XYZ file of C-alpha atoms in Angstrom:
669
model
C 0.000 0.000 0.000
C 1.525 3.276 -1.047
C 1.335 5.902 1.660
C 3.688 8.584 0.473
C 4.083 11.875 2.300
C 3.343 14.851 0.143
C 4.787 18.275 -0.074
C 3.943 21.426 1.542
C 5.131 24.920 0.919
C 4.233 28.462 1.293
C 1.091 29.596 2.879
C -2.107 31.276 3.496
C -5.320 31.558 5.491
C -8.562 33.038 6.716
C -11.674 35.080 6.239
C -11.598 37.401 3.223
C -10.305 40.831 4.130
C -9.999 43.457 1.410
C -6.684 45.230 1.135
C -7.997 48.527 -0.083
C -11.116 49.177 1.941
C -9.848 48.686 5.474
C -10.003 51.622 7.865
C -6.551 52.387 9.141
C -5.367 53.432 12.534
C -1.990 54.199 14.019
C -0.201 50.953 14.866
C 0.095 50.934 18.604
C -0.239 48.412 21.372
C -3.749 47.044 21.828
C -5.118 45.696 25.056
C -4.508 41.983 25.442
C -7.628 39.823 25.260
C -8.290 36.479 26.953
C -7.167 33.352 25.125
C -10.333 32.112 23.371
C -11.466 28.680 22.208
C -11.589 29.536 18.483
C -9.410 32.499 17.494
C -11.070 32.698 14.051
C -14.620 33.142 15.334
C -15.779 36.691 14.655
C -12.341 37.678 13.358
C -10.863 38.875 10.093
C -7.535 37.503 8.891
C -4.337 39.069 7.646
C -3.963 39.588 3.904
C -0.279 39.342 3.002
C 0.444 42.413 0.817
C 3.526 40.774 -0.718
C 1.502 37.810 -1.982
C -1.334 40.139 -3.059
C 1.145 42.167 -5.104
C 2.276 38.987 -6.914
C -1.354 38.205 -7.733
C -1.999 41.761 -8.982
C 1.090 41.595 -11.184
C -0.132 38.298 -12.640
C -3.568 39.808 -13.298
C -1.901 42.621 -15.219
C -0.126 40.155 -17.486
C -3.103 38.023 -18.596
C -5.040 38.949 -21.730
C -8.386 37.572 -20.557
C -10.283 40.330 -18.645
C -12.577 37.791 -16.943
C -9.588 35.798 -15.680
C -7.876 38.981 -14.472
C -11.038 39.934 -12.579
C -11.060 36.563 -10.821
C -7.422 37.008 -9.847
C -8.208 40.386 -8.325
C -10.970 38.787 -6.260
C -8.495 36.193 -5.001
C -5.819 38.744 -4.063
C -8.036 39.952 -1.213
C -7.920 36.546 0.464
C -5.806 36.002 3.577
C -2.769 33.762 3.327
C -0.178 32.600 5.823
C 3.291 34.043 6.371
C 6.010 31.384 6.260
C 9.098 31.504 8.427
C 10.909 28.893 6.309
C 14.445 29.722 7.426
C 16.257 31.875 9.945
C 16.722 34.809 7.569
C 12.944 35.008 7.024
C 12.573 36.376 10.556
C 14.281 39.653 9.695
C 13.595 39.492 5.956
C 15.504 38.221 2.935
C 15.428 38.289 -0.861
C 12.139 36.357 -0.842
C 10.242 38.799 1.317
C 9.944 41.068 4.324
C 10.438 39.926 7.885
C 8.064 39.025 10.700
C 7.798 42.530 12.179
C 6.870 43.918 8.768
C 3.871 41.595 8.574
C 2.795 42.189 12.172
C 2.952 45.955 11.631
C 0.888 45.601 8.446
C -1.591 43.474 10.381
C -2.021 46.279 12.914
C -2.893 48.580 10.043
C -5.447 46.099 8.682
C -7.055 45.499 12.062
C -10.447 47.164 12.395
C -11.471 48.647 15.741
C -13.572 46.204 17.726
C -12.844 43.232 15.451
C -10.134 40.646 16.201
C -7.605 39.887 13.471
C -5.790 36.572 13.019
C -2.289 36.427 11.549
C -1.521 32.973 10.172
C 2.129 32.146 10.748
C 3.975 28.982 9.699
C 6.796 27.663 11.879
C 8.901 25.637 9.463
C 12.620 25.073 10.013
C 13.130 21.861 11.998
C 16.555 20.215 11.937
C 16.504 17.624 9.154
C 13.329 19.178 7.753
C 11.316 17.120 5.265
C 13.258 13.942 5.958
C 11.519 11.787 3.338
C 11.268 14.021 0.277
C 13.817 16.448 -1.115
C 12.078 19.514 -2.518
C 11.700 21.290 0.832
C 14.792 20.201 2.721
C 15.892 22.915 5.115
C 18.979 24.712 6.291
C 19.517 22.971 9.646
C 21.038 19.482 9.907
C 19.512 16.767 12.085
C 22.192 17.070 14.735
C 22.508 18.415 18.253
C 24.078 21.545 16.812
C 21.194 21.924 14.375
C 18.680 21.637 17.222
C 20.584 24.217 19.261
C 20.414 26.663 16.346
C 16.713 25.897 15.867
C 16.070 26.889 19.470
C 18.334 29.897 19.870
C 18.469 31.371 16.352
C 14.975 30.490 15.121
C 12.280 29.830 17.764
C 13.640 32.216 20.415
C 13.772 35.284 18.098
C 10.280 34.542 16.761
C 8.911 34.215 20.291
C 10.601 37.466 21.322
C 8.925 39.362 18.491
C 5.511 37.806 19.096
C 5.735 38.620 22.809
C 6.232 42.344 22.086
C 3.340 44.163 23.787
C 2.884 46.152 20.586
C 1.315 43.042 19.039
C -0.724 41.737 21.962
C -3.956 42.858 20.271
C -3.357 40.460 17.363
C -4.265 36.798 17.383
C -1.359 34.714 16.029
C -2.332 31.270 14.719
C 0.880 29.277 14.372
C 0.980 26.226 12.111
C 3.640 24.063 13.720
C 6.111 22.366 11.390
C 4.283 20.953 8.349
C 5.448 17.561 7.114
C 7.271 16.695 10.333
C 5.583 14.396 12.881
C 3.533 12.582 10.191
C 6.818 11.499 8.581
C 7.657 9.636 11.790
C 4.525 7.523 11.317
C 4.843 6.429 7.702
C 8.552 6.832 6.978
C 10.217 5.596 10.146
C 12.190 3.036 8.131
C 13.785 5.752 5.998
C 17.327 6.433 7.329
C 17.052 10.221 7.218
C 13.762 10.118 9.139
C 15.278 7.803 11.748
C 18.044 10.316 12.313
C 15.637 13.271 12.385
C 13.026 11.700 14.692
C 14.392 12.822 18.094
C 15.005 16.344 16.779
C 11.466 16.540 15.410
C 10.033 15.553 18.788
C 12.222 17.911 20.788
C 11.908 20.748 18.281
C 8.105 20.619 18.188
C 8.001 20.436 21.997
C 10.264 23.475 22.279
C 8.220 25.474 19.775
C 4.965 24.632 21.580
C 6.434 25.636 24.947
C 7.834 28.965 23.775
C 4.781 29.999 21.740
C 2.114 28.821 24.180
C 3.689 31.051 26.835
C 2.503 34.052 24.758
C -1.242 34.467 25.517
C -2.289 35.711 22.062
C -0.568 32.845 20.193
C -2.608 29.794 19.166
C -0.761 26.579 18.284
C -2.017 24.251 15.525
C 0.056 21.120 14.830
C 0.309 19.892 11.241
C -1.613 16.617 10.810
C -0.915 15.730 7.157
C -4.105 14.806 5.244
C -6.522 11.990 4.476
C -4.376 10.456 1.731
C -1.399 10.142 4.064
C -2.691 9.155 7.492
C -6.277 8.027 6.847
C -5.578 4.298 7.129
C -6.322 3.087 10.654
C -2.813 1.683 11.061
C -1.513 5.201 10.358
C -4.244 7.250 12.039
C -4.174 5.633 15.486
C -0.349 5.758 15.844
C -0.402 9.372 14.617
C -2.851 10.420 17.331
C -0.710 8.622 19.904
C 2.453 10.312 18.644
C 0.797 13.736 18.781
C -0.328 13.025 22.343
C 3.089 11.684 23.390
C 4.872 14.802 22.132
C 2.333 17.194 23.634
C 2.466 15.480 27.030
C 6.167 16.387 27.226
C 5.394 20.122 27.048
C 5.190 22.297 30.119
C 1.455 22.930 29.722
C 0.530 19.496 28.345
C -2.612 19.405 26.239
C -3.261 23.080 26.994
C -0.256 23.986 24.825
C -2.170 22.966 21.662
C -5.284 24.713 20.343
C -5.834 22.361 17.442
C -4.529 20.691 14.307
C -4.273 21.766 10.676
C -4.583 19.407 7.724
C -4.060 19.480 3.963
C -1.150 21.919 3.803
C 1.118 19.241 2.363
C -1.177 18.063 -0.412
C -4.334 18.789 -2.383
C -6.863 16.276 -1.027
C -10.460 17.457 -1.620
C -12.553 18.842 1.191
C -15.336 16.473 0.155
C -15.906 13.754 -2.412
C -19.557 14.646 -3.035
C -20.264 11.632 -5.254
C -18.477 9.199 -2.943
C -19.897 10.286 0.422
C -19.596 6.966 2.258
C -16.421 4.875 2.076
C -18.293 1.932 3.650
C -20.499 1.437 0.572
C -20.039 -1.642 -1.591
C -20.279 -2.295 -5.330
C -21.058 -5.869 -6.371
C -20.051 -6.976 -2.900
C -16.701 -5.132 -2.958
C -16.083 -2.233 -0.549
C -15.497 0.851 -2.672
C -12.542 1.786 -0.466
C -10.765 -1.297 -1.877
C -10.484 0.426 -5.277
C -6.976 1.061 -6.581
C -7.183 4.811 -6.004
C -8.079 4.534 -2.288
C -6.162 1.361 -1.363
C -8.538 0.543 1.543
C -8.161 4.001 3.085
C -11.450 4.810 4.897
C -10.954 8.584 4.616
C -11.723 9.786 1.094
C -11.428 13.508 1.894
C -10.504 16.065 4.534
C -13.993 16.157 6.051
C -13.576 12.430 6.727
C -10.022 12.776 8.027
C -10.623 15.654 10.436
C -13.640 13.891 11.968
C -11.649 10.651 12.218
C -8.628 12.373 13.733
C -10.696 14.396 16.198
C -12.191 11.244 17.716
C -8.769 9.613 17.999
C -7.289 12.717 19.634
C -10.075 12.893 22.216
C -9.541 9.232 23.016
C -5.858 10.056 23.629
C -6.775 12.759 26.155
C -6.961 15.953 24.103
C -9.792 18.228 25.317
C -13.121 18.362 23.494
C -12.353 22.017 22.646
C -9.584 20.915 20.238
C -10.255 22.626 16.902
C -9.419 21.697 13.334
C -8.236 23.819 10.421
C -8.386 22.622 6.799
C -6.144 24.253 4.208
C -8.387 24.724 1.163
C -6.029 26.870 -0.889
C -5.666 24.472 -3.831
C -7.960 21.481 -3.360
C -10.937 22.733 -5.412
C -10.575 20.410 -8.448
C -12.989 22.290 -10.685
C -12.895 22.747 -14.439
C -14.341 20.667 -17.232
C -12.938 17.389 -15.896
C -14.890 17.613 -12.622
C -17.578 14.910 -12.381
C -21.192 16.021 -11.982
C -22.727 12.761 -10.745
C -21.910 9.352 -9.340
C -20.775 6.850 -11.962
C -23.195 4.172 -13.147
C -20.389 1.733 -13.996
C -20.435 -1.697 -12.390
C -16.643 -1.989 -12.557
C -15.197 -0.912 -9.215
C -12.194 1.082 -10.426
C -14.153 2.690 -13.251
C -16.896 3.599 -10.766
C -14.368 5.311 -8.496
C -12.433 7.039 -11.267
C -15.580 8.454 -12.860
C -17.017 9.608 -9.507
C -14.051 11.168 -7.705
C -13.418 14.898 -8.024
C -9.730 14.372 -7.220
C -8.402 14.040 -10.775
C -4.841 12.987 -10.014
C -3.522 9.623 -11.195
C -2.650 8.745 -7.596
C -3.230 10.312 -4.180
C 0.527 10.316 -3.670
C 1.082 12.769 -6.538
C 1.823 15.751 -4.333
C 4.039 18.075 -6.355
C 2.397 20.916 -8.341
C -0.338 18.582 -9.643
C -1.792 19.459 -13.024
C -5.523 20.174 -13.027
C -5.759 21.422 -9.435
C -7.889 24.422 -8.528
C -8.362 26.877 -5.691
C -10.779 25.489 -3.113
C -13.128 26.976 -0.533
C -12.311 30.561 0.354
C -11.044 31.065 3.907
C -13.786 31.480 6.480
C -14.316 30.880 10.165
C -16.494 28.219 11.814
C -17.703 26.643 8.538
C -20.953 24.731 8.922
C -21.972 21.379 7.518
C -19.185 19.296 9.093
C -20.226 18.762 12.721
C -17.932 15.781 13.264
C -14.867 17.734 12.161
C -15.022 20.464 14.843
C -13.684 23.022 12.390
C -12.325 26.347 13.587
C -11.849 27.601 10.007
C -11.008 26.987 6.387
C -7.604 28.591 5.877
C -5.056 29.166 3.126
C -1.799 28.092 4.735
C -0.120 27.361 1.413
C -0.594 30.482 -0.733
C -1.905 29.598 -4.199
C 0.810 30.150 -6.779
C 3.777 29.162 -4.627
C 5.621 26.132 -5.967
C 5.831 22.741 -4.249
C 9.231 22.051 -5.730
C 11.373 22.457 -8.818
C 10.645 20.282 -11.850
C 14.385 20.206 -12.662
C 17.536 20.488 -10.567
C 18.088 24.155 -9.628
C 21.210 25.011 -7.584
C 20.377 27.052 -4.464
C 21.678 28.006 -1.024
C 18.443 27.124 0.839
C 19.097 23.388 1.250
C 16.373 22.435 -1.251
C 17.095 19.482 -3.508
C 15.615 18.035 -6.687
C 12.806 15.560 -6.004
C 11.811 13.408 -8.990
C 8.183 13.547 -7.802
C 8.238 17.132 -9.130
C 9.515 16.005 -12.543
C 6.630 15.641 -15.046
C 8.710 13.203 -17.149
C 9.325 10.767 -14.261
C 7.517 7.415 -14.099
C 7.313 6.850 -10.346
C 7.233 3.395 -8.716
C 5.509 5.068 -5.759
C 2.596 5.985 -8.018
C 2.072 2.550 -9.515
C 4.619 3.203 -12.277
C 2.728 6.192 -13.612
C 3.925 9.667 -14.547
C 3.905 12.085 -11.628
C 1.374 14.471 -13.183
C 3.505 17.390 -11.944
C 3.458 20.740 -13.728
C 6.440 21.549 -15.967
C 8.800 24.514 -15.570
C 8.278 24.786 -11.814
C 10.684 26.883 -9.687
C 12.043 25.997 -6.251
C 9.576 25.321 -3.480
C 8.004 28.473 -2.117
C 8.839 30.572 -5.189
C 6.116 32.245 -7.280
C 4.869 29.868 -9.997
C 2.651 31.982 -12.230
C 1.448 29.398 -14.725
C 0.308 27.189 -11.883
C -1.505 30.123 -10.275
C -3.371 30.771 -13.533
C -4.435 27.118 -13.614
C -5.553 27.216 -9.984
C -7.766 30.238 -10.700
C -9.237 28.675 -13.858
C -10.040 25.421 -12.032
C -11.311 26.982 -8.796
C -14.213 25.208 -7.119
C -16.399 26.773 -5.883
C -15.969 28.956 -8.952
C -14.768 32.488 -8.347
C -17.921 34.528 -8.750
C -16.736 38.142 -8.613
C -16.069 40.710 -5.928
C -19.162 39.766 -3.924
C -18.097 36.107 -3.948
C -21.628 34.636 -3.899
C -20.108 31.195 -4.257
C -18.967 31.416 -0.628
C -22.467 31.766 0.753
C -23.876 28.546 2.170
C -27.574 27.782 1.710
C -29.838 28.265 4.693
C -30.700 25.294 6.883
C -33.699 23.103 5.948
C -36.389 23.231 8.627
C -39.557 21.455 9.677
C -38.187 17.918 9.318
C -41.109 15.520 9.850
C -41.740 11.783 9.630
C -44.581 10.487 7.452
C -45.231 6.797 6.898
C -43.323 4.553 9.287
C -43.126 0.791 8.786
C -40.936 -2.090 9.830
C -38.138 -1.236 7.407
C -38.744 2.255 6.013
C -39.469 5.847 7.035
C -40.853 8.646 4.820
C -39.489 12.112 5.599
C -40.486 15.629 4.555
C -39.014 19.053 5.334
C -39.311 22.711 4.449
C -37.310 23.964 1.461
C -34.258 26.154 1.984
C -34.901 29.679 0.705
C -31.966 31.962 0.006
C -30.240 33.745 -2.850
C -27.805 30.961 -3.660
C -30.128 28.538 -5.406
C -30.576 25.196 -3.708
C -30.363 22.247 -6.096
C -30.778 19.291 -3.755
C -30.749 17.842 -0.273
C -28.674 15.150 1.427
C -30.376 13.055 4.111
C -28.228 11.633 6.906
C -29.101 8.755 9.239
C -26.943 9.622 12.211
C -23.653 10.519 10.532
C -24.176 8.200 7.546
C -25.499 9.516 4.248
C -28.855 7.797 3.654
C -29.354 9.335 0.206
C -30.050 12.485 -1.798
C -33.209 14.112 -3.065
C -33.947 16.923 -5.511
C -37.234 17.591 -3.711
C -38.252 18.081 -0.084
C -39.094 14.447 0.578
C -37.202 11.197 0.950
C -37.879 7.597 1.974
C -35.212 5.753 3.937
C -35.378 2.005 3.354
C -33.522 -1.060 4.528
C -33.997 -0.213 8.211
C -34.453 -2.620 11.118
C -37.815 -3.098 12.777
C -38.361 -1.651 16.268
C -35.212 0.437 16.057
C -34.656 4.132 16.800
C -33.031 6.254 14.094
C -32.013 9.909 13.963
C -32.242 11.869 10.697
C -30.953 15.275 9.591
C -31.085 17.072 6.237
C -28.604 19.432 4.568
C -29.247 21.660 1.558
C -26.649 21.937 -1.193
C -26.229 24.166 -4.229
C -24.614 23.979 -7.639
C -21.408 25.635 -6.406
C -20.843 22.845 -3.917
C -21.801 24.764 -0.764
C -23.542 22.753 1.922
C -25.799 24.124 4.645
C -25.609 23.295 8.304
C -27.654 20.290 9.356
C -31.348 20.646 10.075
C -32.711 19.899 13.497
C -32.513 16.160 14.202
C -35.604 13.970 14.017
C -35.706 10.739 16.042
C -37.948 8.027 14.586
C -38.568 4.452 15.765
C -39.648 1.890 13.207
C -42.621 -0.377 13.935
C -42.748 -4.165 14.288
C -40.977 -6.472 16.639
C -37.586 -8.074 16.606
C -36.259 -10.962 18.604
C -33.192 -10.136 20.660
C -30.179 -12.050 19.383
C -29.275 -15.120 21.426
C -26.576 -15.050 24.048
C -25.325 -12.330 26.357
C -23.138 -9.225 26.466
C -20.652 -7.516 28.772
C -19.920 -3.780 29.104
C -16.869 -2.187 30.735
C -17.392 1.537 31.393
C -14.839 4.138 32.452
C -14.852 7.933 32.614
C -12.120 10.552 32.556
C -13.481 13.764 34.126
C -12.238 17.379 34.171
C -14.055 20.449 35.476
C -17.555 20.023 34.032
C -16.543 17.760 31.147
C -15.718 14.107 30.820
C -14.953 11.377 28.306
C -16.880 8.114 28.631
C -15.295 4.957 27.212
C -17.143 1.667 26.791
C -15.971 -1.789 25.765
C -18.900 -3.848 24.469
C -18.194 -7.593 24.283
C -20.386 -10.237 22.691
C -20.203 -13.109 25.207
C -22.634 -15.292 23.277
C -22.009 -17.957 20.657
C -23.877 -16.057 17.912
C -23.040 -12.808 16.110
C -24.529 -9.630 17.588
C -25.866 -7.798 14.518
C -27.150 -4.199 14.315
C -26.752 -3.858 18.065
C -28.381 -1.113 20.136
C -26.868 -0.268 23.525
C -28.861 1.702 26.135
C -28.119 2.950 29.640
C -29.291 5.681 32.023
C -27.343 8.471 33.698
C -28.226 9.126 37.321
C -26.822 12.653 37.730
C -28.110 14.628 34.763
C -25.014 14.044 32.607
C -25.330 14.992 28.947
C -23.693 13.379 25.909
C -22.200 15.983 23.558
C -20.741 13.859 20.756
C -19.503 10.312 20.355
C -17.616 7.961 18.090
C -17.813 4.447 16.639
C -21.620 4.479 17.054
C -24.644 6.720 16.477
C -25.339 8.441 19.811
C -28.580 9.984 21.032
C -30.081 10.942 24.394
C -33.665 11.342 25.613
C -33.826 12.553 29.205
C -31.530 10.337 31.247
C -31.512 7.516 28.682
C -28.556 7.286 26.318
C -28.630 5.120 23.188
C -25.708 4.027 21.011
C -26.582 2.152 17.820
C -24.378 0.448 15.291
C -23.885 2.340 12.051
C -25.345 0.281 9.222
C -22.603 -1.180 7.039
C -19.799 -0.054 9.365
C -16.903 -2.184 10.527
C -18.525 -2.793 13.928
C -22.144 -3.259 12.810
C -21.854 -6.951 13.696
C -19.904 -8.127 16.737
C -18.606 -11.665 16.368
C -18.825 -14.110 19.316
C -16.143 -13.199 21.823
C -15.273 -9.962 20.021
C -15.157 -6.489 21.590
C -15.814 -3.049 20.120
C -14.642 0.205 21.677
C -17.070 3.120 21.601
C -17.120 6.392 23.490
C -18.370 9.924 23.839
C -17.644 13.342 25.301
C -20.107 14.667 27.848
C -20.784 17.294 30.495
C -21.706 16.994 34.148
C -22.409 19.325 37.033
C -20.575 17.888 39.975
C -21.474 14.248 40.602
C -20.613 11.946 37.724
C -21.589 8.423 38.770
C -21.206 5.611 36.276
C -24.325 3.960 34.854
C -25.405 0.908 36.833
C -27.142 -1.074 34.073
C -26.647 -1.651 30.371
C -28.728 -3.494 27.825
C -28.076 -4.431 24.223
C -31.015 -5.032 21.884
C -33.258 -5.849 24.825
C -30.797 -7.987 26.782
C -29.248 -7.018 30.088
C -25.455 -7.017 30.026
C -23.026 -7.946 32.740
C -20.712 -5.138 33.873
C -16.972 -5.333 34.081
C-alpha cells in the first residue's frame, strides 16, 4: 500500500479581508484579550500584501479580462506568512520579515474586530526527511537543534511577545510535514536520524509559543491520503499526544490541528460520500485509487482524527483547520454525478473529483484548482469540529522544482516534481507534476493561472456569492413509518444561492439524496430508533448546516439475538466535562448484529458527541446504535468493540449501573 508523504510549501489563510477598503489606525499596542477557544470566530484575517502584489502583477499580465477579474478577487484573500528559514525572521530576498507583517496586520485590524495572523513555523533540523524539494537549512544534529532553538524559535517568540502586538491573534501552524513522517517513513534512514530532533523541536516550539497568551498553536496533521488508514491514524494520534504530554502545559499547549497543507486532497468527495459502501459486494474503499483508506477527503479525516485525539486525552475544545487553498478540483474534468459503472475502479475514477492519477502525486499537480475561500467556523461538518477553512499554502507558490536548480536554501531536486518521471511510488505512472516549476516556495505563475481557472467553488466576482452557504432546511417531519422504512419531509431552503438538492443523513451516515423536499429511507431494522438530519446543497458545492434532528422508531418487533453481552465503562473527568469509554463484548455464541446499547445516567449528565456508534439521548436515557454497514455493525462471538463519547456533568458523575443491548441485560466489568 503506497502511503507517500506529500509536499507542503508556502502559505495562506482566513476570512476574506480586502486590502484597499480597510479603515486604518496608528499601529500601537492594543489591550490583550483572553485566550479564546476559536481564534477565528468573529475575526478577520491578515492579507499578506507581498503575496497580493504577486497576484496583482499576474492579473496585469493576462489577456483575458474575466480571468484577471477573478485574480483580483483572489488577491483579497488572507494567506499565511512562512518563516521557512532563519533569515525570514528579519527578511531576505524572498520577502519582508516578521515585524513587517505584524505591523501591516495592525494597520489592517479594524477597531472592535479581532484579526488573526496565520504564521507557519517551518525550520526543523533535518526538515522534510523523506522528500527532497523542501529540505531545510539545519542538519539533524545536536548543533542543528541548538540553532533551531536559539536562532529560530527564540527570536520569533521574542517578536511575538512584544506588547505592541498583543492585540493580534497569532495562529501558528507548527512544522508541516514533520511528525507525520515519523509515522509512515520511520524506516527511511534520514527520518530515523531526524526523529528525536522533530520531537524535541516541536516540543520546544509549543512551549515557547504557548507562553505568549495571544498565540494559538495548531500542529500539522498531514491529510486523508497520508494518514487516513487506521494503522496510520491511530499511531499518529498517539504520537501527537506523546509529544504534547512532554510540554510544560501538556494538552493546553495545543489549540488544534491543521490538515491538507502538504497536499491537495479534496474537502469532500460529493459523489463518494460513504467509504463503507459496496459495489457488487466489494467495498469501494478497496479500489486502486483509495487502497482501503477509509478517509476519502478532509472532512472524513478531520472527523476521524478528532475522535482519535479525544480518546488520547486531548480536550473536546480541540479545533481543526483545513487548508483549502488548492484542493478545489474544478474545471471541465470535474464529475457532476456518481458513476453508473459496475466496474469498481471505473466507478471510483468516474465519480471522484480528485483528478490525479494517484493520491501520492503531491508536487504541483496538473488540473488542481483553488478550493473553498477562507472562512471561520464553517458549517456542515459537525464531526470535524472546524475552527476555520484557511489558506496556509498560498496559491501560486511552488511545491518544488521540476528540474535540478542550484540554491543556497538546502532544497534538492525531487523526482516527484519532474513531469517526465515514471514513479514506482505511483504505480509506475507519470507524476502528473506541472512543468517549468521553480524551487519550493517561489512564485509559480502558470500554476496560479491554472488554480484560478479550475477553482471550485468557482470564483464569482467581488461579492463572492459562491462562498455563501444555503440556509438550513427546517420542519423535518416523519410520514409513513413501517418495519423497514421511514418517509421524511421538510421545508425547502430559501436563500439567494439557489438550492439544487438535499442530502439526508441517518446519524452521521449519508442515507441518500433528493432533488425535492421528501425522501424515503429504506432497509432499516424493525423496532429500532433512528435519527435523521437534512442538509441543503447548491450547484457551487456549498452545503448548509444540518437541520434539526428527528428521532424516529420503526414499527414491528424483533427478537433479541441469542446469548449475552458484557460492558466495561470508564470515565475521565475534568471540570464540568468528561470522556466516557465503553468496551462492548459479545459473550454469546452467535453474532450480535445491528446492536443497540442503552443505559441511564443518574446525575443529569449529557452526551455531547460520540464515536464508533450513532449516539442519542432522551432525558436520562442514552442510546448508542451500530452504524449500518460499518466495521462494527456486527460483533462476532467473543469480540469487543470500543465506543465512546464526550459529555458534560455538574458535579457528581456516577457511572451507569445497568446496560442493555437489543433488549438484553449485560453484565458489567
